[in-house]
mmCIF file of C-alpha atoms in Angstrom:
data_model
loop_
_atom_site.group_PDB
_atom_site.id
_atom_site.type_symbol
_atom_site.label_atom_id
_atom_site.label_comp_id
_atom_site.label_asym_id
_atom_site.label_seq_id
_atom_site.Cartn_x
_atom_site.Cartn_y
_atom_site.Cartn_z
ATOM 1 C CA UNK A 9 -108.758 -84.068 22.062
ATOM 2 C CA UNK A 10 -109.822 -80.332 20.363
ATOM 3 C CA UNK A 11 -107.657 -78.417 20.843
ATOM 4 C CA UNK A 12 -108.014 -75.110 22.850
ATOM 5 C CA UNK A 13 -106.798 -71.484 22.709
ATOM 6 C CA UNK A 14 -106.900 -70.024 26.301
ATOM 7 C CA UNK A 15 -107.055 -65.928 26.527
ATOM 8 C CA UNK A 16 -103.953 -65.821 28.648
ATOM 9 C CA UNK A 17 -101.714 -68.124 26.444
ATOM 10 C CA UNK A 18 -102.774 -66.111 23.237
ATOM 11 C CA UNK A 19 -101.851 -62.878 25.296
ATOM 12 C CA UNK A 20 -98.476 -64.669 26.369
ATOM 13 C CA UNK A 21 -97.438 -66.112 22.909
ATOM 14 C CA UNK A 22 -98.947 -63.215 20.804
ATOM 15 C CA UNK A 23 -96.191 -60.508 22.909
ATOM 16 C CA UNK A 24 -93.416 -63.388 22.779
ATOM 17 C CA UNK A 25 -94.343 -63.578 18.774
ATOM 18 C CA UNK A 26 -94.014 -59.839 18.123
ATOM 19 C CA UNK A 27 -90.986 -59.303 19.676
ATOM 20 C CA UNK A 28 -89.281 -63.007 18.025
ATOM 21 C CA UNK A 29 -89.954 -61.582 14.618
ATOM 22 C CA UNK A 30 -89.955 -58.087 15.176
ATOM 23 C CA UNK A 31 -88.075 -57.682 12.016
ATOM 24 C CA UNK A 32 -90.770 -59.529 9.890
ATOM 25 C CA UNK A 33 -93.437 -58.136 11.467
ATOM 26 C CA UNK A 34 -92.771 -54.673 11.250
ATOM 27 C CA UNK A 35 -92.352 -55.633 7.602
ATOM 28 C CA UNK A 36 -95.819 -57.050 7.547
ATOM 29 C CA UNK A 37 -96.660 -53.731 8.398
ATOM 30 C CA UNK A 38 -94.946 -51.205 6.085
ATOM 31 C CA UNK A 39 -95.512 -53.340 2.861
ATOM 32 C CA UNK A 40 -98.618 -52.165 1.127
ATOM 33 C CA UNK A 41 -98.194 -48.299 2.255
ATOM 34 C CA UNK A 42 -98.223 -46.154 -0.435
ATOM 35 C CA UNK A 43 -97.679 -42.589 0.753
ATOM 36 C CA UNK A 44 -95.195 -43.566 3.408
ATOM 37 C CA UNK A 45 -93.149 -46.142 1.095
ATOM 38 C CA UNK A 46 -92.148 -43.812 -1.224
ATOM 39 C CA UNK A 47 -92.072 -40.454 0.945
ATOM 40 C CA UNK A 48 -88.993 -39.432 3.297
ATOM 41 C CA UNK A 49 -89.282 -39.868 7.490
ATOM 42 C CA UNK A 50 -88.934 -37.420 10.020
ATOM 43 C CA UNK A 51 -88.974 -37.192 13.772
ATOM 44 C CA UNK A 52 -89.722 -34.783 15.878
ATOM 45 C CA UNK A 53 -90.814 -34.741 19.511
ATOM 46 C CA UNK A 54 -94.080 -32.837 19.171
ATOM 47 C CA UNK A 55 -93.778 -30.057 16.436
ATOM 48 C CA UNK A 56 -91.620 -30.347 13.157
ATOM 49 C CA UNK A 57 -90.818 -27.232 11.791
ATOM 50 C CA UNK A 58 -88.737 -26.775 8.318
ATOM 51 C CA UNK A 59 -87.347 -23.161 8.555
ATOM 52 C CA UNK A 60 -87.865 -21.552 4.580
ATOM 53 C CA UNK A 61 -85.415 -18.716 3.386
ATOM 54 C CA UNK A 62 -85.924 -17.607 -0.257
ATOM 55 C CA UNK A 63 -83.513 -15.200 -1.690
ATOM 56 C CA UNK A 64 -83.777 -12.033 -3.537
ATOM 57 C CA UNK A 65 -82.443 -10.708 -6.964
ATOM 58 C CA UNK A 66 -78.689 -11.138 -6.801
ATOM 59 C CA UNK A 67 -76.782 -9.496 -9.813
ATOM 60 C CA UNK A 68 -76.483 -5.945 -10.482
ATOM 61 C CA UNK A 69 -74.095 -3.300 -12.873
ATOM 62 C CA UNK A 70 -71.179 -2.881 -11.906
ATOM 63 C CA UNK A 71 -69.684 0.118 -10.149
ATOM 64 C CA UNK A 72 -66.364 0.634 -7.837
ATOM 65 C CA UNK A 73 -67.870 0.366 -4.543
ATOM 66 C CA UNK A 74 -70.015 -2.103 -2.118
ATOM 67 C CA UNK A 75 -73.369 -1.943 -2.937
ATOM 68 C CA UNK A 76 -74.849 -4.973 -1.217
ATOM 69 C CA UNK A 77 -78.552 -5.279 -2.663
ATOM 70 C CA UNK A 78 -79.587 -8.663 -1.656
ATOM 71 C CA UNK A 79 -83.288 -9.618 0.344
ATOM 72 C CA UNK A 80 -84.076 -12.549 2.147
ATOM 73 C CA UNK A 81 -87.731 -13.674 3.235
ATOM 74 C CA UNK A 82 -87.397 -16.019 6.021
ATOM 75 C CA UNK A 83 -90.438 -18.275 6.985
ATOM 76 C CA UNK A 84 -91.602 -21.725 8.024
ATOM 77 C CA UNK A 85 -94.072 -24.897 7.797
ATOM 78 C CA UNK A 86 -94.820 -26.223 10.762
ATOM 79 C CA UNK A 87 -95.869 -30.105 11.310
ATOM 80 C CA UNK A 88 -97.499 -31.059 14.514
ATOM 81 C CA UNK A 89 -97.561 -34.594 15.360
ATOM 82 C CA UNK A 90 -100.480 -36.402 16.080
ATOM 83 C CA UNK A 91 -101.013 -39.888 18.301
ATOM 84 C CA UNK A 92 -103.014 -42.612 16.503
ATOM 85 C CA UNK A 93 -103.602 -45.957 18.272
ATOM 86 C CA UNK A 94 -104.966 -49.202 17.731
ATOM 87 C CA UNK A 95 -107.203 -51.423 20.510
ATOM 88 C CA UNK A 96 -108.523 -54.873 19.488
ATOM 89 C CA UNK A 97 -110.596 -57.459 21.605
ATOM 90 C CA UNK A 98 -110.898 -60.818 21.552
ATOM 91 C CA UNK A 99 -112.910 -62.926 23.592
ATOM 92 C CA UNK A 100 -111.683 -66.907 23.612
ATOM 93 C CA UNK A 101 -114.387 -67.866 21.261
ATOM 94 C CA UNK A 102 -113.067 -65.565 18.458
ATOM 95 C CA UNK A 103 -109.924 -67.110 19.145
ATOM 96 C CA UNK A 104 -111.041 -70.377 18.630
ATOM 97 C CA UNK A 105 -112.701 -69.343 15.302
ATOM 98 C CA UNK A 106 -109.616 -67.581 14.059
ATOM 99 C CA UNK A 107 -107.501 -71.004 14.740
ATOM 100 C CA UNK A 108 -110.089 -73.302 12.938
ATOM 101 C CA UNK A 109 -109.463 -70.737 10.261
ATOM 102 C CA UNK A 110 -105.516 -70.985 10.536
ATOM 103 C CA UNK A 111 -105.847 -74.580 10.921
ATOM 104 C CA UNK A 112 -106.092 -76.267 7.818
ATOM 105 C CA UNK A 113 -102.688 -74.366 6.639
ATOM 106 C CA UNK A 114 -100.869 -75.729 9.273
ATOM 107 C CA UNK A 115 -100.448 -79.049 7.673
ATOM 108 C CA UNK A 116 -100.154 -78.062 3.845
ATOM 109 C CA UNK A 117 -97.099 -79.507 2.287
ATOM 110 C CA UNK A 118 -93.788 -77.580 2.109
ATOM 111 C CA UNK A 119 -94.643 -74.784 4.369
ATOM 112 C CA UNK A 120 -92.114 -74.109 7.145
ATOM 113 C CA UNK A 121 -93.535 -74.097 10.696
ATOM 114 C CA UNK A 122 -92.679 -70.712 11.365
ATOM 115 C CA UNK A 123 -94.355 -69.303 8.029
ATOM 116 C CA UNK A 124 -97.311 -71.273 9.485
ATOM 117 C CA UNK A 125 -97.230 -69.805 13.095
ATOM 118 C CA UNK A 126 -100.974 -68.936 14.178
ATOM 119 C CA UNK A 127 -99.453 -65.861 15.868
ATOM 120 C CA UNK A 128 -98.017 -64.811 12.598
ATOM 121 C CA UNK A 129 -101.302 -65.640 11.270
ATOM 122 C CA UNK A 130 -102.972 -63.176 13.249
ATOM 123 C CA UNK A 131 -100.632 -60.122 12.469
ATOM 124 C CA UNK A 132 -99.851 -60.848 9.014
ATOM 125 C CA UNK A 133 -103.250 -61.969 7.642
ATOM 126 C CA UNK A 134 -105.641 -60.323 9.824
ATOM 127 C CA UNK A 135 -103.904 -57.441 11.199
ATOM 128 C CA UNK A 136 -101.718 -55.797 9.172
ATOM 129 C CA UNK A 137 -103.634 -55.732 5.626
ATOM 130 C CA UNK A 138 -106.564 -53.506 7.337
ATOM 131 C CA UNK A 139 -104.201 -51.057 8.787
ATOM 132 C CA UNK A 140 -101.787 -50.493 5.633
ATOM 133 C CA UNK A 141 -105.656 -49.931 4.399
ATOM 134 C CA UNK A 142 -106.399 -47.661 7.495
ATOM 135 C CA UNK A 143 -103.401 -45.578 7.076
ATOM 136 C CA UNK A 144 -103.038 -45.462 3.434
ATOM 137 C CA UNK A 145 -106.732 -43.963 3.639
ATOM 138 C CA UNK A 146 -105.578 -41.049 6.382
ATOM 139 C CA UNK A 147 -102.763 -40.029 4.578
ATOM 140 C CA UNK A 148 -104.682 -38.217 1.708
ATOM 141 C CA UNK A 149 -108.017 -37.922 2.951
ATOM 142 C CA UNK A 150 -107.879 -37.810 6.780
ATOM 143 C CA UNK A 151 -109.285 -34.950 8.241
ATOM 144 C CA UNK A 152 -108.251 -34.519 12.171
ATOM 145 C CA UNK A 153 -111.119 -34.708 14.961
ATOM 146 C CA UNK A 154 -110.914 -35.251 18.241
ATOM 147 C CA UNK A 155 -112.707 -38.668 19.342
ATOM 148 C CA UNK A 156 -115.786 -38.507 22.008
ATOM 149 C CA UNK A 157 -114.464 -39.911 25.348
ATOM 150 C CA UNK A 158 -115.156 -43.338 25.883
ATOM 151 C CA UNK A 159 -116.297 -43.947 22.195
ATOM 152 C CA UNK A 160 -113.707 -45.365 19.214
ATOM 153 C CA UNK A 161 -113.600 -42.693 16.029
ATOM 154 C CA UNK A 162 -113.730 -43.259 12.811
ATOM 155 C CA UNK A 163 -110.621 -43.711 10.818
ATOM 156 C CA UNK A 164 -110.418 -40.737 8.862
ATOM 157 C CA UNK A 165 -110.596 -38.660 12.062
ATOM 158 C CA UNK A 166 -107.118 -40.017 13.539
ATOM 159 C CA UNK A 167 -105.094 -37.634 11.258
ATOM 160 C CA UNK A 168 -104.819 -34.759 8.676
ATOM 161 C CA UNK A 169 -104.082 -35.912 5.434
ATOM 162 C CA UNK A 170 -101.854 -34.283 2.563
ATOM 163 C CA UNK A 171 -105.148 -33.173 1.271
ATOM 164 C CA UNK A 172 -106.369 -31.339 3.758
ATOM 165 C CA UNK A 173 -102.893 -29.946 4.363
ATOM 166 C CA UNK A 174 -103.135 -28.748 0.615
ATOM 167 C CA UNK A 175 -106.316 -27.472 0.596
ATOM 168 C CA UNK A 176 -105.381 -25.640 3.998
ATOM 169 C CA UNK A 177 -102.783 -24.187 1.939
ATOM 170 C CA UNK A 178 -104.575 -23.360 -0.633
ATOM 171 C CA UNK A 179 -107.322 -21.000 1.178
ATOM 172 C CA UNK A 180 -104.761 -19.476 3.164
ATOM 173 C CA UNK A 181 -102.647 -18.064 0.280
ATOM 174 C CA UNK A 182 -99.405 -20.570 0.277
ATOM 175 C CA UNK A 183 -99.898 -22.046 -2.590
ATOM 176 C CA UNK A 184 -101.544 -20.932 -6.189
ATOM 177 C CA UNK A 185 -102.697 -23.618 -7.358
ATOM 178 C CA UNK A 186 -101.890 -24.256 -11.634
ATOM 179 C CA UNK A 187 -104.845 -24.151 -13.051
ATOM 180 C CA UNK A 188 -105.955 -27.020 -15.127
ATOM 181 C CA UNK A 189 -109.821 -27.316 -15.337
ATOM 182 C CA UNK A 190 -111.890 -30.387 -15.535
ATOM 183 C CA UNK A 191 -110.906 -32.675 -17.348
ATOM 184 C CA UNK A 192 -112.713 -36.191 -18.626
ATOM 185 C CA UNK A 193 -111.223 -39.743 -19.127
ATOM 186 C CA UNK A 194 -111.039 -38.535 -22.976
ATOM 187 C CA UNK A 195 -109.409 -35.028 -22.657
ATOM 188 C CA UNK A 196 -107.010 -36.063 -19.260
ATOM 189 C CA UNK A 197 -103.678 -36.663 -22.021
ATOM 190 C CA UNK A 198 -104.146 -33.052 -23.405
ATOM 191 C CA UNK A 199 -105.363 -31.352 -20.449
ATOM 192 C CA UNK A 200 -102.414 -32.098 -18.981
ATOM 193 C CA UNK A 201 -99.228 -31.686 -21.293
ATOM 194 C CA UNK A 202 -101.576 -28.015 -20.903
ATOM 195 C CA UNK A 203 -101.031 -28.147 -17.385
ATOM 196 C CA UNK A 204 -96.998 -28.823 -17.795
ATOM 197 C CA UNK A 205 -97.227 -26.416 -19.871
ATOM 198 C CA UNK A 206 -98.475 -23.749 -17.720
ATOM 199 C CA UNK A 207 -96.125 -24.320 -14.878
ATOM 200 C CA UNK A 208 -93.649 -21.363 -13.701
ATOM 201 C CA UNK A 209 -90.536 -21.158 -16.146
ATOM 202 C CA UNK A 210 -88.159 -21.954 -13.315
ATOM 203 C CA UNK A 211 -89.646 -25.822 -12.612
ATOM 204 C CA UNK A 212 -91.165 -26.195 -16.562
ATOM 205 C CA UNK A 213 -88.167 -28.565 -17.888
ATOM 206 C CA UNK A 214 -87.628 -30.170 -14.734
ATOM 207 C CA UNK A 215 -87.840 -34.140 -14.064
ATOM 208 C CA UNK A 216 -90.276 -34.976 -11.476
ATOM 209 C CA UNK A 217 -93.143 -37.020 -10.969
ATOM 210 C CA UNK A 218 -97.012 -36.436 -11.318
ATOM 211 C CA UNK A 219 -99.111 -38.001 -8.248
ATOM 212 C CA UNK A 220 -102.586 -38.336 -9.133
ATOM 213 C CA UNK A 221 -105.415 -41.412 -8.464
ATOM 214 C CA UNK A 222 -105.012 -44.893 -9.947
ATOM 215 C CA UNK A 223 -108.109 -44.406 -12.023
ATOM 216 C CA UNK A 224 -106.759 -41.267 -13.603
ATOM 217 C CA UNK A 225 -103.544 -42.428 -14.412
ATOM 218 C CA UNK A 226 -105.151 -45.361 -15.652
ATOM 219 C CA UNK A 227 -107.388 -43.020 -18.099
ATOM 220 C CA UNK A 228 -104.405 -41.205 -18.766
ATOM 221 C CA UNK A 229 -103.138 -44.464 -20.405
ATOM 222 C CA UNK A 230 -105.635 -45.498 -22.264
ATOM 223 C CA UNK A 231 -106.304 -41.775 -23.575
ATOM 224 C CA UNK A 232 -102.660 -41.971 -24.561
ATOM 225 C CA UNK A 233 -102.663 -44.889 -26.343
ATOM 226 C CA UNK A 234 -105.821 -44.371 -28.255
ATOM 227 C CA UNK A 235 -103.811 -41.653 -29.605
ATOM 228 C CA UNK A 236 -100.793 -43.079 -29.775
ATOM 229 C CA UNK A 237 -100.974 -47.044 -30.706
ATOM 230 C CA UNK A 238 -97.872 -47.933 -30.242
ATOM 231 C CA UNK A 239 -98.105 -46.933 -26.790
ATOM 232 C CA UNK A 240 -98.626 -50.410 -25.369
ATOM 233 C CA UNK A 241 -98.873 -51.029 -21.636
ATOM 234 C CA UNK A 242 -95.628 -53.562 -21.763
ATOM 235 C CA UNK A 243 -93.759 -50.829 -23.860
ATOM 236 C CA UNK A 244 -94.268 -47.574 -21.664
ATOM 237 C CA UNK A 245 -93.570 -50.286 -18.471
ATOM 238 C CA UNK A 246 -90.349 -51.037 -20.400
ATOM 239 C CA UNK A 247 -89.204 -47.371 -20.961
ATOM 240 C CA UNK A 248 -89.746 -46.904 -17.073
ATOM 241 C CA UNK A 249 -93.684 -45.825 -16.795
ATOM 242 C CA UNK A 250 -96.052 -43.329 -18.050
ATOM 243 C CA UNK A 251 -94.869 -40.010 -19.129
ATOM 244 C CA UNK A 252 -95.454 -37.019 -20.640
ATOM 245 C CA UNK A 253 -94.815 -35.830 -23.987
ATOM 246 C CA UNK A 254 -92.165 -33.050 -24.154
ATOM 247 C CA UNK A 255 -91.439 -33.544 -20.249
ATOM 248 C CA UNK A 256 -89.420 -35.616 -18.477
ATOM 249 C CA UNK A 257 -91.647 -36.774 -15.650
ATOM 250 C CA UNK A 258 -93.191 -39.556 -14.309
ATOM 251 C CA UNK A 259 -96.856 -39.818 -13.713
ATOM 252 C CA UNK A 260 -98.074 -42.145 -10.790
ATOM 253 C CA UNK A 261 -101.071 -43.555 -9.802
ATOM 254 C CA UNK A 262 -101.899 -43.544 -6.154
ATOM 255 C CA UNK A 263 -104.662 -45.352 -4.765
ATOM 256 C CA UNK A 264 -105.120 -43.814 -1.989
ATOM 257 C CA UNK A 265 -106.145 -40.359 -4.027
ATOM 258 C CA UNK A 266 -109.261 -42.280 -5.512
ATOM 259 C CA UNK A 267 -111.831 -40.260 -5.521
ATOM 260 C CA UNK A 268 -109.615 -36.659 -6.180
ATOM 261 C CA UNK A 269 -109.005 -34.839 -9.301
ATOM 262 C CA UNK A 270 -106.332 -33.315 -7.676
ATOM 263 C CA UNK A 271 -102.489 -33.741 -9.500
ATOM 264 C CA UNK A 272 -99.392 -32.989 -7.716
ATOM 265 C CA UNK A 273 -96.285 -31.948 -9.382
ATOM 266 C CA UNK A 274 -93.136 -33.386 -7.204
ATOM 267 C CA UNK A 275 -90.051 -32.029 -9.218
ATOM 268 C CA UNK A 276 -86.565 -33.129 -8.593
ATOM 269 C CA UNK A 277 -84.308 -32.408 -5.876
ATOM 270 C CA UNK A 278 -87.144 -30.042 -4.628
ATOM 271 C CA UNK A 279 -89.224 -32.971 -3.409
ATOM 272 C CA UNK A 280 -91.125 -31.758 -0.001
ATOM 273 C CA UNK A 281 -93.868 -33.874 0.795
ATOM 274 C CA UNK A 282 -92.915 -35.287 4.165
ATOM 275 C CA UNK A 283 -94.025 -38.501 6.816
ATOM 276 C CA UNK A 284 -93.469 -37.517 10.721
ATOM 277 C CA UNK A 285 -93.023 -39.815 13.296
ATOM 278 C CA UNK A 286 -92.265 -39.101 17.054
ATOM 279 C CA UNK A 287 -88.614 -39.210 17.818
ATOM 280 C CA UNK A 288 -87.822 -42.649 20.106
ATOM 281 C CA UNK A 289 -90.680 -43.969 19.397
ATOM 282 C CA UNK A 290 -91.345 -46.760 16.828
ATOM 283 C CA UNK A 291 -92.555 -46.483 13.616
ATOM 284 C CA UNK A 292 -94.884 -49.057 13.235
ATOM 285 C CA UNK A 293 -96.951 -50.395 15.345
ATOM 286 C CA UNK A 294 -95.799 -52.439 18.428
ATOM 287 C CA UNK A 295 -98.477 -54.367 19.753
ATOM 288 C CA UNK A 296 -98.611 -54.929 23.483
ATOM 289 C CA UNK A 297 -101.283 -57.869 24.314
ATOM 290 C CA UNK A 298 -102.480 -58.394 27.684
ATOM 291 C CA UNK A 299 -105.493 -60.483 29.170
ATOM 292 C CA UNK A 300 -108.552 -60.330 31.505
ATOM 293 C CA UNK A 301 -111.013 -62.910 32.487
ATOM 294 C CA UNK A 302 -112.934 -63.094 29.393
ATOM 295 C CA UNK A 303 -110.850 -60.724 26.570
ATOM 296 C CA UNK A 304 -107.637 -60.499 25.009
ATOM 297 C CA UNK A 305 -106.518 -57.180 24.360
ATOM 298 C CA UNK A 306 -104.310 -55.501 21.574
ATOM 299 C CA UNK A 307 -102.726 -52.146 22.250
ATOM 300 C CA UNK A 308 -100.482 -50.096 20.319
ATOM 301 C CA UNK A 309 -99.903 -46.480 19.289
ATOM 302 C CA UNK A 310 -98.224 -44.311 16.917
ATOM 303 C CA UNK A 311 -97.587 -40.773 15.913
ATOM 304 C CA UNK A 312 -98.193 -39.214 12.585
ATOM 305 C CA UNK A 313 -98.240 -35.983 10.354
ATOM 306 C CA UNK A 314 -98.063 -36.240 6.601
ATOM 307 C CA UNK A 315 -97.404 -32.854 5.608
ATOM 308 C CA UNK A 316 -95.359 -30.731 3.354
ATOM 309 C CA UNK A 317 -91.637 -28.407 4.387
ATOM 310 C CA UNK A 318 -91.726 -25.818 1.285
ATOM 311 C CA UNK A 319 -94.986 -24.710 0.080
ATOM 312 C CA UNK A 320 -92.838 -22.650 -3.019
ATOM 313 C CA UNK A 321 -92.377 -26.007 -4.532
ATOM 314 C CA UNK A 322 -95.316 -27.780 -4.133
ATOM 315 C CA UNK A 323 -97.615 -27.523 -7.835
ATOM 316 C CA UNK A 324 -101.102 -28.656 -7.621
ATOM 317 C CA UNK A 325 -103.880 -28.202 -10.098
ATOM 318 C CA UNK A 326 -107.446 -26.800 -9.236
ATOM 319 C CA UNK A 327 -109.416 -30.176 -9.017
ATOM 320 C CA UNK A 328 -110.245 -31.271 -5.576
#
């Protein structure tokens, strides 16, 4: 006898699957995310705002009296969460398609029954890949825009990214950007030692770490070692990653900044860039499946900003 997935048992064991394994599947979830995996959380109930102070000259001659000369400039970044949310349909005949593709797996050799859980199947190899995608892609280049009622929008729109946040910045006067011109996959190792070079005196012998796109720190490699021949891929991956000469920072290739020129300078122990989330709520997405006569239904939302707390410390070049 076939077997068959009904709509209202695939709504009943899908919620009983994601609350089980909530652990694992919220794991499912966060591996994969670039941005948010190696950035610092935050909550906030609607508006996150990181109050700035920056102090004045401090030391002056001496004389026998009080002559208190300091200045403080107070300020602030402000964050404002967003909501971003998920729906999925699935009428019984997709179901049955998606089980004739989990099928086979179910009886290969040495797999535990659990591992091979269709449910799972459905979050882990369906699901989750295509948002750690999704939201990998809005936290650099999403640009915010309010949906049309009644129609779904486009992925991009859910959320401002840190790009638009920095060139926000930019054309409102918070942050200078370093200058480092164009650059080419044969020029990127000198243009930018150039570029460390030209940072402010204060954050110029600083560790840190230089965020830039996968391709570029991938030509930044190969420019290095065609340079340098001894600089084999094993050897710099041995000595802890890609540098730069005369600095002690890291550079790292994002892949969700394909596409942008742009490099960010993160120095140490003045490391801003910053994930929101809404206070009480979870993290990650928490599915809630329900059923009607002919669908099954996936709902879940979520609440983002990826943004910065101290625009003084943030160092980007002038490639968008």
């Amino acid at each position: 006898m076939a077997h068959v997935i009904s709509i209202d048992s695939a709504a009943a064991n899908l919620n009983r699957h994601v609350v089980t394994y909530k652990q694992e599947v919220q794991q499912a979830f966060r591996v994969g995310l670039e941005f948010e995996g190696m950035l610092p959380f935050v909550q906030a109930d609607k508006v996150y705002s990181a109050p700035n102070v920056q102090m004045g000259d401090l030391v002056q001659p001496y004389q026998p009296r009080f002559t208190p000369n300091n200045t403080e400039t107070f300020d602030s970044v402000d964050n404002t969460l967003v909501p971003i949310k998920i729906d999925l349909e699935f009428t019984e005949e997709q179901l049955m398609t998606l089980y004739d593709k989990w099928a086979p797996q179910w009886a290969e050799a040495g797999k535990e029954a659990k591992a091979m859980s269709y449910y799972q199947y459905i979050i882990n190899n369906l699901v989750a890949p295509v948002y750690q995608e999704n939201m990998n892609d809005i936290a650099y280049n999403g640009v915010y825009n309010a949906p049309t009622a009644g129609t779904p929008g486009s992925v991009l729109d859910s959320c401002d990214g840190f790009d638009k946040k920095i060139v926000d910045a930019i054309t409102d006067g918070k942050v200078v950007p370093v200058a480092s011109g164009s650059f080419t996959s044969s020029d990127i190792r000198s243009k930018l030692e150039d570029w460390m070079k030209s940072m402010p005196i204060a954050v110029r012998g600083k560790g840190g770490t230089i965020l830039m796109s996968d391709t570029n720190a991938r030509n930044y490699y190969y420019d290095f070692r065609g340079d340098f021949s001894t600089a084999t891929w094993a050897n710099l991956q041995a000595a802890g990653g890609m540098t730069v000469d005369g600095f002690p920072v890291k550079i790292k290739g994002v892949k969700a900044m394909e596409g942008s020129n742009r490099w960010i300078f993160l120095p140490d122990n003045a490391q801003n860039m910053i994930v929101g989330t809404r206070r009480g709520y979870a993290r990650d997405p928490q599915f809630i499946f329900d059923a009607d006569l002919y669908t099954l239904r996936a709902k879940a939302v979520i609440y983002r900003f990826y943004g910065f707390e101290y625009w003084n410390t943030i160092f980007v070049n002038d490639q968008a």
